[in-house]
Each structure stands twice: as structure tokens, then as C-alpha cells.
Backbone as ProteinMPNN parsed JSONL, in Angstrom:
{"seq_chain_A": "XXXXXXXXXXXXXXXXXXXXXXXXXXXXXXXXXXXXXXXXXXXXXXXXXXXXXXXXXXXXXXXXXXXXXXXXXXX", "coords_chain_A": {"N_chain_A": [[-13.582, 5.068, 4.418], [-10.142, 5.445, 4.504], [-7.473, 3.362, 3.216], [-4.452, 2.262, 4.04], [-1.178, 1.679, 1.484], [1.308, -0.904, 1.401], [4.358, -1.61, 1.068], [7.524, -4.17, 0.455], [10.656, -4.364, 1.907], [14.01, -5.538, 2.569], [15.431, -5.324, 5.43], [18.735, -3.989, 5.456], [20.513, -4.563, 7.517], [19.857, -7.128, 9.347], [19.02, -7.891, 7.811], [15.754, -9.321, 7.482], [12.533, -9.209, 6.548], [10.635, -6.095, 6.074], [7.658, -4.299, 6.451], [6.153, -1.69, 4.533], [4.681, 1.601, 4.686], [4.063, 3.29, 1.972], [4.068, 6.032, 2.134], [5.885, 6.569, 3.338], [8.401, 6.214, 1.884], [12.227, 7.24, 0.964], [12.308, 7.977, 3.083], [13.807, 7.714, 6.617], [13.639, 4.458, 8.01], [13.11, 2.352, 10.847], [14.275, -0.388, 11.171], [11.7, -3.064, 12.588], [12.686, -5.43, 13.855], [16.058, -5.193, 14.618], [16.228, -2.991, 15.176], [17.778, -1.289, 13.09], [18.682, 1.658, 11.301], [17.436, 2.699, 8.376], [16.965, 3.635, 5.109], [14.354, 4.105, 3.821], [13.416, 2.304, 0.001], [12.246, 1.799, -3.036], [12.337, -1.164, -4.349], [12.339, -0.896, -7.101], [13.462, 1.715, -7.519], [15.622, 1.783, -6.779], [18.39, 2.278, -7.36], [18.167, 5.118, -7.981], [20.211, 8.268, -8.341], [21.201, 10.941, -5.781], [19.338, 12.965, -5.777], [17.469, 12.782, -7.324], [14.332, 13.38, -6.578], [12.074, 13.916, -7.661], [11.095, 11.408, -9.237], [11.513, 9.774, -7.667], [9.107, 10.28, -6.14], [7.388, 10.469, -8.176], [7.023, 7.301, -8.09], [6.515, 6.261, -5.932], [3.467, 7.496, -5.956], [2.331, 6.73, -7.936], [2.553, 3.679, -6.814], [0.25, 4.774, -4.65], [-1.829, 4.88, -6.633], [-2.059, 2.395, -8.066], [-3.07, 0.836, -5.393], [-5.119, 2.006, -4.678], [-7.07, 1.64, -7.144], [-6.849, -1.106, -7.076], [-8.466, -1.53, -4.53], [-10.675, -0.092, -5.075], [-11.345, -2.083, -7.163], [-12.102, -4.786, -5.341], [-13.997, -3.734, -3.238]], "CA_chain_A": [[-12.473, 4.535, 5.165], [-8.913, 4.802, 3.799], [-6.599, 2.255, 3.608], [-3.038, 2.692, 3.359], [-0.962, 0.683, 0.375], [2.808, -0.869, 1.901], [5.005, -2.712, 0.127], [8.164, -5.008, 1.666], [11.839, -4.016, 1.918], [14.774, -6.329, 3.189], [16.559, -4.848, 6.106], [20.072, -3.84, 5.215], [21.463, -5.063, 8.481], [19.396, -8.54, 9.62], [18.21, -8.958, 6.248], [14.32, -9.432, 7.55], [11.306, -8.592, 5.404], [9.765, -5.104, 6.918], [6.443, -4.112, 5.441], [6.397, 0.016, 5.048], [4.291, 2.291, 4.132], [4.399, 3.558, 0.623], [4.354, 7.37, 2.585], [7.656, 6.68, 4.152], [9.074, 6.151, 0.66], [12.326, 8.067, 0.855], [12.578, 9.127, 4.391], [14.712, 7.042, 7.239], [13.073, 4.355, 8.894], [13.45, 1.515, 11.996], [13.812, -2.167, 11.422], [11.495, -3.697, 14.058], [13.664, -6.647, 14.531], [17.529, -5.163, 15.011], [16.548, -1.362, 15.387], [19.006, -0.503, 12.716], [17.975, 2.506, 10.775], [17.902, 3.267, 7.224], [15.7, 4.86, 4.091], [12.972, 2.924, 3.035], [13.466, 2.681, -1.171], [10.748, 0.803, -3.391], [13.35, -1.871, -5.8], [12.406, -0.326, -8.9], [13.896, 2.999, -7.503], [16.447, 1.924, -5.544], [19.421, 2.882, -8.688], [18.341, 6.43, -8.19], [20.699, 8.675, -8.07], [20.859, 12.069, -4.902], [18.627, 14.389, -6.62], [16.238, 12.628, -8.446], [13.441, 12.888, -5.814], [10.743, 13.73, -8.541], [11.331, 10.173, -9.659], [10.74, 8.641, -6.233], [7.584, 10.817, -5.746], [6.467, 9.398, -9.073], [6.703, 5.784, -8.074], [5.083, 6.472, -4.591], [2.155, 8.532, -6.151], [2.194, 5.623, -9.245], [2.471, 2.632, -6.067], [-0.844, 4.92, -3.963], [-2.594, 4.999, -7.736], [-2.456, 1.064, -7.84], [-3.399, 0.878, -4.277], [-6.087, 2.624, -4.69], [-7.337, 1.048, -8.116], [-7.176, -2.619, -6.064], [-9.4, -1.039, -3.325], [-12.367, 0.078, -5.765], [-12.242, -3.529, -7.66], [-12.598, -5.08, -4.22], [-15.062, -2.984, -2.695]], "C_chain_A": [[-11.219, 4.538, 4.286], [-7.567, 3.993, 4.411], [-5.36, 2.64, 2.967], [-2.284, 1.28, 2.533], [0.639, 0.597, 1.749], [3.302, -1.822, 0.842], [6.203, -3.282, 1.416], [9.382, -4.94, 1.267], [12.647, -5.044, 2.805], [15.358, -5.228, 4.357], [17.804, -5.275, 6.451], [20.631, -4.546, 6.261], [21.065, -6.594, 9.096], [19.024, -8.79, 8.523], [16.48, -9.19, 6.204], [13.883, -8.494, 6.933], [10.71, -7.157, 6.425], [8.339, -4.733, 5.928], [6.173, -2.691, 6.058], [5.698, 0.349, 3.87], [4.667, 3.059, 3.164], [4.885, 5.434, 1.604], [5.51, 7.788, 2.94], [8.526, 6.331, 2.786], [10.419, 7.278, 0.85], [13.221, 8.6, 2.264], [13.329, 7.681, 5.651], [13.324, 5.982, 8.233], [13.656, 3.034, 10.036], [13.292, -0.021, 11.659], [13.263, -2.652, 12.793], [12.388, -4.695, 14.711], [14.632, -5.572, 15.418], [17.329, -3.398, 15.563], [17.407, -1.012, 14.95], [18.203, 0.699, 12.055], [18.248, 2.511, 9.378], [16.675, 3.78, 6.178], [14.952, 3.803, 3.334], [12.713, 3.406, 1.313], [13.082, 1.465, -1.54], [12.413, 0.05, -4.376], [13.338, -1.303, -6.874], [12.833, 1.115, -9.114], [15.151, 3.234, -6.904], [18.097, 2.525, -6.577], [18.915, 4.084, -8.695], [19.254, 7.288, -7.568], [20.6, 10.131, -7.264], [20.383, 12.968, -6.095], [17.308, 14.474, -7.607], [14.753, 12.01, -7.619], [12.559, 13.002, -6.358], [10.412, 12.274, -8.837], [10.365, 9.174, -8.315], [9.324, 8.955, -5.966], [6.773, 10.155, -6.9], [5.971, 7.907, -9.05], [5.874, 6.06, -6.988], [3.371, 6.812, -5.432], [1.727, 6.937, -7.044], [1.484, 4.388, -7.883], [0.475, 3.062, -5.225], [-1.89, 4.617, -5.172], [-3.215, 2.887, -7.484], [-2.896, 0.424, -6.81], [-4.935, 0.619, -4.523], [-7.264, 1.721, -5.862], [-8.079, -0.516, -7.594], [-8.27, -2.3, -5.215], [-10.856, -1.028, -4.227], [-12.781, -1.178, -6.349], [-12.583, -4.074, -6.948], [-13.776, -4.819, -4.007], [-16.305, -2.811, -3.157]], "O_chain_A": [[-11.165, 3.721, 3.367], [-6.955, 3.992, 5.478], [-5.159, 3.133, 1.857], [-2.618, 0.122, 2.783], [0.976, 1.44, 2.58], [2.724, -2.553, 0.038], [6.123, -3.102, 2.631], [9.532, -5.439, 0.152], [12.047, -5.461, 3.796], [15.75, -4.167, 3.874], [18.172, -6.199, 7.177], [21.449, -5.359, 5.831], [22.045, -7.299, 9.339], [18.676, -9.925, 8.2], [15.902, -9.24, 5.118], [14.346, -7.377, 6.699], [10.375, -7.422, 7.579], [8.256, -5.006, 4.731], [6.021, -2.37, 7.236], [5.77, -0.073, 2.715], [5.723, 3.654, 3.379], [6.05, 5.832, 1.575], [6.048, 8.895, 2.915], [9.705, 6.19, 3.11], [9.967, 8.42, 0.923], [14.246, 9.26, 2.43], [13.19, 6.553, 5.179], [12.401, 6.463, 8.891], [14.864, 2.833, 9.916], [12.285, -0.691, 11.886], [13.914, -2.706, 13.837], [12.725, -4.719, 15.895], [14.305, -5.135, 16.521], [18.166, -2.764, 16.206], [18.205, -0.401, 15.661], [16.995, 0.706, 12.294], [19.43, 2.306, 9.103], [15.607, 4.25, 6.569], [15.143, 2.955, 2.462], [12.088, 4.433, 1.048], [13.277, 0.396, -0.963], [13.303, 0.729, -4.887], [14.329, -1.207, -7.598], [12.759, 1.736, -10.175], [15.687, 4.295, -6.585], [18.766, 3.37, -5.981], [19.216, 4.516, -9.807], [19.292, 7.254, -6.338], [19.872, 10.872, -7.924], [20.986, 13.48, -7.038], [16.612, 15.297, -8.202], [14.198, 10.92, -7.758], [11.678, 12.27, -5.906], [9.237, 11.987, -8.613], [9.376, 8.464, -8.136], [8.483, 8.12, -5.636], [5.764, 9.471, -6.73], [5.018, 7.392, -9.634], [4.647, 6.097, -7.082], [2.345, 6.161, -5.24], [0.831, 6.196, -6.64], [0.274, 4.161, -7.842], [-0.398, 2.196, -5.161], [-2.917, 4.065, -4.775], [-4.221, 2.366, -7.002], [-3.224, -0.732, -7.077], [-5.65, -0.382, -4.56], [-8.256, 1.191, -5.361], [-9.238, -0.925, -7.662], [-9.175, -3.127, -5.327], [-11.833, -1.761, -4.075], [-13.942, -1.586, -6.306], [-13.737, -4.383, -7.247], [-14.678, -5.514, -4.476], [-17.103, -2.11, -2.534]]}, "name": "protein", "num_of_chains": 1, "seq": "XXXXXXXXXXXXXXXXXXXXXXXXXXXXXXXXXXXXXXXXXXXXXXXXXXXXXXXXXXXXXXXXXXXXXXXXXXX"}
């Protein structure tokens, strides 16, 4: 069975907590509340500057690693 990792982003426009998939790292997504839109970026990446998408793929891949890690001590 796999389980997907999320973490929890403020949305820019109401401010509410969203909880998003590490996959969407990156890519535009929907506040449930207000339906505003914007790009779902982890805090510790969010100072990256257009171009440094290796970077972001590293924290994602890094964020599924620790995911993953949690899952097997569990289990």
C-alpha cells in the first residue's frame, strides 16, 4: 500500500493552513477555502530563486525519503 507524505502551506490570500501533497511541490494549486490559486512551495525552499528547480526536486525527493523512512519504523 503506498501512502503519500503532505506537508502544510499558509494560503497567500485567506491565510488558512492547506495540507498538499509533497508531488504538487512546485506546480499551481487551489486553496479549498477562498479558491485563490497559487504554487505550492515547501518553507525551506520558498527563497529560491526562477531556475533553481533541481533544488526544489531535491527537497521533494529529500521530504518523499523521510516519508517513507517514518512509514517502515511504523509498520
Amino acid at each position: 500500500m503506498r501512502r503519500t507524505a503532505f506537508y502544510r502551506q499558509e494560503c497567500p490570500t485567506c491565510g488558512r493552513s492547506a495540507e498538499i501533497n509533497v508531488e504538487y511541490l512546485g506546480r499551481g494549486v487551489t486553496c479549498q477555502h477562498c479558491r485563490s490559486h497559487f504554487i505550492a512551495t515547501d518553507p525551506d525552499t520558498i527563497r529560491l530563486r526562477q531556475g533553481e528547480e533541481s533544488a526544489l526536486l531535491q527537497r521533494a525527493e529529500a521530504l518523499l525519503r523521510e516519508a517513507s523512512a517514518r512509514i517502515g519504523l511504523a509498520g
